[in-house]
């Protein structure tokens, strides 16, 4: 089945033609879990979070992640993407590992107590990591898909301008960083990221792989975990470069408002890169996704610079200066 364009009329036509995919509330066979079998994700760093009567994702002890479908076209579009991606023979096997495993859909009791709600059933990305340090990075200088309503474009553009998105091609949406001790971790609230400028980005990427990470921006990061998390043949940088090679060629999809999720754990659980959030994916129409690719090149440049900086040169001042240099690199449209 071809992937539907992000167009209201075409999406609506697709819904009616495939009602069994989306009218999940009517399938009683899917209702097999209750809230007492599920829990709020302990390591979610961005997006809508369950708790205090709010609708958000849930997890179980078997390594599954249950994401409630967004209302209207967004939720249906994300289901459509997962089904399209799962069955698309043009996706290389080495690229599939960068996407959460899709286990279908299931109707569950919503976390906000509003009743039964259809959920995506996905791989819980962090379940295999001990004390995972997690970072959610929203990709693209432009975070809204084509043909979006004007009010939605204005909302996205305002946020893109206020953060690093337009300047760097990506912005950090959330993170959780564990230090050298199990009880030490830093997980800022949403307000922190609203004021995170392009000049702060490299500093935060340094802190993400530091054993002395803290809210104190004057404390120089030691990057103690940089070589383990970012470096090596299976580290985050190598994985991002593998993704980049695919994005330089693939014209199947355009990934608007999609995130790169970076995870690494202690005790040698390794590093992992996954793409998440596909409510705004559209048909690539045979054109390379330069919006996503540009942000990916920019992120790779930042992480490469961290790995090539001698440990004794890590400092808050140096991080901010290098961030300014990378901003110029991106503004000039140069991507290595």
Coordinates of C-alpha atoms in Angstrom, one line a residue:
X1 CA 0.0 0.0 0.0
X2 CA 1.6 3.3 -1.0
X3 CA 2.3 5.9 1.7
X4 CA -0.4 8.6 1.9
X5 CA 0.6 12.2 1.3
X6 CA 0.1 14.6 4.2
X7 CA -3.0 16.1 2.7
X8 CA -6.3 16.3 4.5
X9 CA -8.4 15.0 1.6
X10 CA -6.0 12.1 0.8
X11 CA -5.6 11.2 4.5
X12 CA -9.4 11.1 4.9
X13 CA -9.8 8.9 1.8
X14 CA -7.2 6.6 3.2
X15 CA -9.0 6.4 6.6
X16 CA -12.3 5.4 5.0
X17 CA -10.7 2.8 2.8
X18 CA -8.8 1.3 5.7
X19 CA -11.3 1.7 8.6
X20 CA -10.2 -1.4 10.3
X21 CA -6.7 0.1 10.9
X22 CA -8.1 3.2 12.7
X23 CA -11.4 2.2 14.3
X24 CA -9.6 0.3 17.0
X25 CA -12.1 0.9 19.7
X26 CA -14.5 -1.6 18.1
X27 CA -12.1 -4.5 18.2
X28 CA -12.6 -6.1 21.6
X29 CA -9.9 -8.7 20.9
X30 CA -7.3 -5.9 21.3
X31 CA -8.4 -5.0 24.8
X32 CA -6.1 -7.2 26.9
X33 CA -4.3 -4.9 29.2
X34 CA -5.4 -2.9 32.2
X35 CA -3.6 0.0 33.9
X36 CA -2.4 -2.2 36.8
X37 CA -0.2 -4.1 34.4
X38 CA 1.4 -0.9 33.1
X39 CA 3.5 1.9 34.4
X40 CA 4.7 5.4 33.6
X41 CA 8.0 5.4 31.7
X42 CA 10.8 6.3 34.2
X43 CA 13.1 7.6 31.5
X44 CA 10.9 9.6 29.2
X45 CA 12.5 13.0 28.6
X46 CA 10.2 14.8 26.1
X47 CA 6.7 14.7 24.7
X48 CA 3.4 14.2 26.5
X49 CA 4.0 12.4 29.8
X50 CA 1.5 10.4 31.8
X51 CA 0.7 11.2 35.4
X52 CA -1.5 13.6 37.4
X53 CA -4.5 12.9 35.1
X54 CA -2.6 13.5 31.9
X55 CA -2.6 11.3 28.8
X56 CA 0.8 9.8 28.0
X57 CA 2.7 6.7 27.1
X58 CA 3.0 3.6 29.3
X59 CA 5.4 0.7 29.5
X60 CA 5.3 -2.9 30.8
X61 CA 7.9 -5.3 32.1
X62 CA 8.3 -7.1 28.8
X63 CA 10.1 -4.3 27.0
X64 CA 7.0 -2.8 25.3
X65 CA 6.1 0.9 25.0
X66 CA 2.5 1.9 24.6
X67 CA 2.0 5.3 22.9
X68 CA -1.6 6.7 22.8
X69 CA -2.6 7.8 19.3
X70 CA -2.8 11.5 18.9
X71 CA -6.2 12.9 18.1
X72 CA -7.3 13.5 14.5
X73 CA -5.0 12.9 11.6
X74 CA -1.8 12.8 13.6
X75 CA -2.4 9.5 15.3
X76 CA -3.8 7.9 12.2
X77 CA -0.8 9.2 10.1
X78 CA 1.7 7.7 12.6
X79 CA 0.0 4.3 12.3
X80 CA 0.1 4.6 8.6
X81 CA 3.8 5.4 8.7
X82 CA 4.7 2.4 10.8
X83 CA 2.6 0.0 8.6
X84 CA 4.2 1.5 5.4
X85 CA 7.7 1.4 6.8
X86 CA 7.3 -2.2 8.1
X87 CA 6.2 -3.5 4.8
X88 CA 8.4 -1.4 2.5
X89 CA 11.0 -3.6 0.8
X90 CA 13.0 -0.5 -0.2
X91 CA 14.2 0.0 3.4
X92 CA 17.7 -1.5 3.9
X93 CA 17.9 -4.0 6.8
X94 CA 20.7 -2.1 8.4
X95 CA 18.5 1.0 8.6
X96 CA 15.5 -0.8 10.2
X97 CA 17.4 -1.0 13.5
X98 CA 17.2 2.8 13.8
X99 CA 13.5 2.6 14.1
X100 CA 11.5 1.2 17.1
X101 CA 10.1 -2.3 16.4
X102 CA 6.4 -1.9 15.6
X103 CA 4.1 -4.5 17.3
X104 CA 0.8 -3.2 16.0
X105 CA -1.9 -1.4 17.9
X106 CA -3.9 -2.2 21.1
X107 CA -6.7 -0.6 22.9
X108 CA -5.9 0.2 26.6
X109 CA -7.3 2.1 29.4
X110 CA -5.9 5.6 29.0
X111 CA -3.4 6.9 31.6
X112 CA -5.6 9.9 32.2
X113 CA -8.7 7.8 33.2
X114 CA -10.7 8.9 30.2
X115 CA -11.5 5.4 29.1
X116 CA -10.3 3.0 26.4
X117 CA -7.9 4.5 23.9
X118 CA -6.0 3.1 20.9
X119 CA -2.2 2.9 21.4
X120 CA 0.7 2.1 19.3
X121 CA 2.7 -0.9 20.6
X122 CA 6.4 -0.3 20.2
X123 CA 9.8 -1.4 21.4
X124 CA 10.7 0.2 24.7
X125 CA 14.1 1.6 23.6
X126 CA 15.6 2.2 27.0
X127 CA 14.5 -1.0 28.7
X128 CA 17.8 -2.8 28.0
X129 CA 20.0 -0.1 29.5
X130 CA 21.0 0.3 33.2
X131 CA 20.7 3.9 34.4
X132 CA 20.3 5.2 30.8
X133 CA 21.4 8.6 29.8
X134 CA 18.8 9.7 27.2
X135 CA 18.6 12.7 24.9
X136 CA 15.8 13.7 22.6
X137 CA 16.8 15.9 19.6
X138 CA 14.1 17.3 17.3
X139 CA 15.4 17.4 13.8
X140 CA 15.1 19.9 11.0
X141 CA 15.2 23.7 10.7
X142 CA 11.6 23.5 9.6
X143 CA 9.4 21.4 11.9
X144 CA 6.0 21.6 10.2
X145 CA 5.0 19.5 7.2
X146 CA 3.8 21.0 3.9
X147 CA 0.1 22.1 3.7
X148 CA -0.1 22.6 7.4
X149 CA -2.7 25.2 8.7
X150 CA -1.4 28.7 9.0
X151 CA -1.9 28.8 12.8
X152 CA 0.1 25.6 13.2
X153 CA 2.9 27.0 11.0
X154 CA 3.0 30.1 13.1
X155 CA 3.2 28.1 16.3
X156 CA 6.0 25.9 15.0
X157 CA 7.9 28.8 13.5
X158 CA 7.8 30.7 16.7
X159 CA 9.3 27.8 18.6
X160 CA 11.9 27.2 15.9
X161 CA 13.1 30.8 16.1
X162 CA 13.2 30.8 19.8
X163 CA 15.3 27.7 20.0
X164 CA 18.3 26.4 18.0
X165 CA 16.3 24.8 15.2
X166 CA 16.6 27.4 12.5
X167 CA 20.3 28.2 13.3
X168 CA 21.5 24.6 13.7
X169 CA 19.0 22.4 12.0
X170 CA 18.1 20.7 15.3
X171 CA 17.2 21.4 18.9
X172 CA 17.5 19.5 22.1
X173 CA 14.0 18.8 23.4
X174 CA 14.9 16.9 26.6
X175 CA 17.5 14.8 28.3
X176 CA 18.3 12.7 31.4
X177 CA 22.0 12.4 32.3
X178 CA 23.4 9.9 34.9
X179 CA 26.6 10.8 36.7
X180 CA 29.2 8.4 38.1
X181 CA 26.8 7.4 40.9
X182 CA 23.5 5.6 40.4
X183 CA 21.7 8.2 42.5
X184 CA 23.1 11.2 40.6
X185 CA 21.2 12.2 37.6
X186 CA 20.1 15.5 36.0
X187 CA 16.7 15.8 34.2
X188 CA 15.8 19.4 33.6
X189 CA 12.2 20.5 33.3
X190 CA 10.6 21.8 30.1
X191 CA 11.4 25.4 30.9
X192 CA 15.1 24.7 30.7
X193 CA 14.8 23.8 27.0
X194 CA 12.7 26.9 26.1
X195 CA 15.7 29.1 26.7
X196 CA 18.4 26.7 25.3
X197 CA 20.2 28.7 22.6
X198 CA 22.4 27.6 19.8
X199 CA 25.4 28.7 22.0
X200 CA 24.4 26.3 24.7
X201 CA 24.0 23.2 22.5
X202 CA 27.6 22.0 22.4
X203 CA 27.9 22.5 26.2
X204 CA 24.9 20.3 26.8
X205 CA 26.2 17.7 24.3
X206 CA 29.4 17.7 26.4
X207 CA 27.5 17.4 29.6
X208 CA 25.5 14.5 28.2
X209 CA 28.7 12.3 28.3
X210 CA 30.1 13.7 31.5
X211 CA 30.3 12.1 34.9
X212 CA 30.0 15.5 36.6
X213 CA 26.9 16.7 34.7
X214 CA 24.9 19.2 36.7
X215 CA 22.6 22.3 36.2
X216 CA 25.6 24.5 37.0
X217 CA 26.6 25.8 33.5
X218 CA 29.8 27.2 34.9
X219 CA 31.0 23.7 35.9
X220 CA 33.3 22.4 33.2
X221 CA 32.2 19.1 31.8
X222 CA 34.8 16.3 32.0
X223 CA 33.3 14.2 29.1
X224 CA 34.3 11.1 30.9
X225 CA 32.0 8.9 28.8
X226 CA 32.6 10.6 25.4
X227 CA 34.7 7.8 24.0
X228 CA 32.4 5.1 25.1
X229 CA 29.1 6.8 24.2
X230 CA 30.0 8.9 21.1
X231 CA 33.1 7.1 19.8
X232 CA 34.0 3.7 18.5
X233 CA 32.7 1.6 15.7
X234 CA 29.4 1.1 17.4
X235 CA 29.1 4.4 19.1
X236 CA 26.5 7.2 18.6
X237 CA 28.7 9.0 16.0
X238 CA 29.1 5.9 13.8
X239 CA 25.4 5.2 14.0
X240 CA 24.6 8.8 13.0
X241 CA 27.0 8.5 10.1
X242 CA 25.3 5.3 8.9
X243 CA 21.9 7.1 9.0
X244 CA 23.4 10.0 7.1
X245 CA 24.5 7.7 4.3
X246 CA 20.9 6.5 3.9
X247 CA 19.4 10.0 4.1
X248 CA 21.8 11.1 1.3
X249 CA 20.1 8.7 -0.9
X250 CA 16.6 7.9 0.3
X251 CA 13.6 9.8 -1.3
X252 CA 10.8 7.6 0.2
X253 CA 9.9 9.8 3.2
X254 CA 10.3 13.3 4.5
X255 CA 10.6 13.3 8.3
X256 CA 9.1 16.5 9.7
X257 CA 9.2 17.1 13.5
X258 CA 10.9 13.7 14.0
X259 CA 13.4 13.2 16.8
X260 CA 16.7 11.4 17.1
X261 CA 16.8 9.6 20.5
X262 CA 20.3 8.9 21.8
X263 CA 20.7 6.4 24.7
X264 CA 23.6 4.9 26.5
X265 CA 23.8 3.0 29.7
X266 CA 26.3 2.2 32.4
X267 CA 27.8 -1.2 32.9
X268 CA 28.7 -1.6 29.2
X269 CA 25.2 -1.8 27.7
X270 CA 26.4 0.2 24.7
X271 CA 24.9 3.2 22.9
X272 CA 21.8 3.3 20.7
X273 CA 20.3 5.7 18.2
X274 CA 16.7 5.6 17.3
X275 CA 14.3 7.8 15.3
X276 CA 11.0 8.4 17.0
X277 CA 7.7 10.4 16.5
X278 CA 6.3 10.0 13.0
X279 CA 3.0 11.9 13.1
X280 CA 4.2 14.4 10.4
X281 CA 6.0 12.1 8.0
X282 CA 5.1 12.7 4.4
X283 CA 5.7 11.1 1.0
X284 CA 9.2 12.0 -0.2
X285 CA 8.0 12.2 -3.9
X286 CA 11.4 11.2 -5.1
X287 CA 13.2 14.1 -3.5
X288 CA 15.9 13.9 -0.8
X289 CA 14.9 15.1 2.7
X290 CA 17.3 18.0 2.9
X291 CA 15.5 19.4 6.0
X292 CA 16.3 16.3 8.1
X293 CA 19.7 15.7 6.4
X294 CA 20.9 19.2 7.1
X295 CA 20.1 18.8 10.8
X296 CA 21.8 15.4 10.9
X297 CA 25.0 16.8 9.3
X298 CA 25.0 19.6 11.9
X299 CA 24.6 17.2 14.8
X300 CA 27.4 14.9 13.5
X301 CA 29.7 17.9 13.2
X302 CA 29.1 18.8 16.9
X303 CA 29.7 15.3 18.1
X304 CA 32.8 14.9 15.9
X305 CA 34.3 18.0 17.4
X306 CA 33.7 16.8 20.9
X307 CA 35.5 13.6 20.2
X308 CA 38.5 15.4 18.7
X309 CA 38.9 17.9 21.5
X310 CA 41.6 16.9 24.0
X311 CA 40.2 16.3 27.5
X312 CA 42.2 19.0 29.1
X313 CA 40.6 21.6 26.7
X314 CA 37.0 20.9 27.8
X315 CA 35.6 24.1 29.3
X316 CA 32.3 26.0 29.3
X317 CA 34.0 28.9 27.4
X318 CA 35.5 26.6 24.8
X319 CA 32.1 24.8 24.3
X320 CA 30.3 28.1 23.7
X321 CA 33.0 29.3 21.3
X322 CA 32.9 26.0 19.3
X323 CA 29.1 26.2 19.2
X324 CA 29.3 29.6 17.6
X325 CA 31.8 28.2 15.0
X326 CA 29.4 25.3 14.3
X327 CA 26.5 27.8 13.9
X328 CA 28.5 29.6 11.2
X329 CA 29.3 26.3 9.6
X330 CA 25.6 25.5 9.3
X331 CA 24.6 29.0 8.3
X332 CA 26.9 28.7 5.3
X333 CA 25.2 25.5 4.2
X334 CA 28.4 23.5 4.4
X335 CA 27.9 19.9 5.3
X336 CA 30.7 17.3 5.4

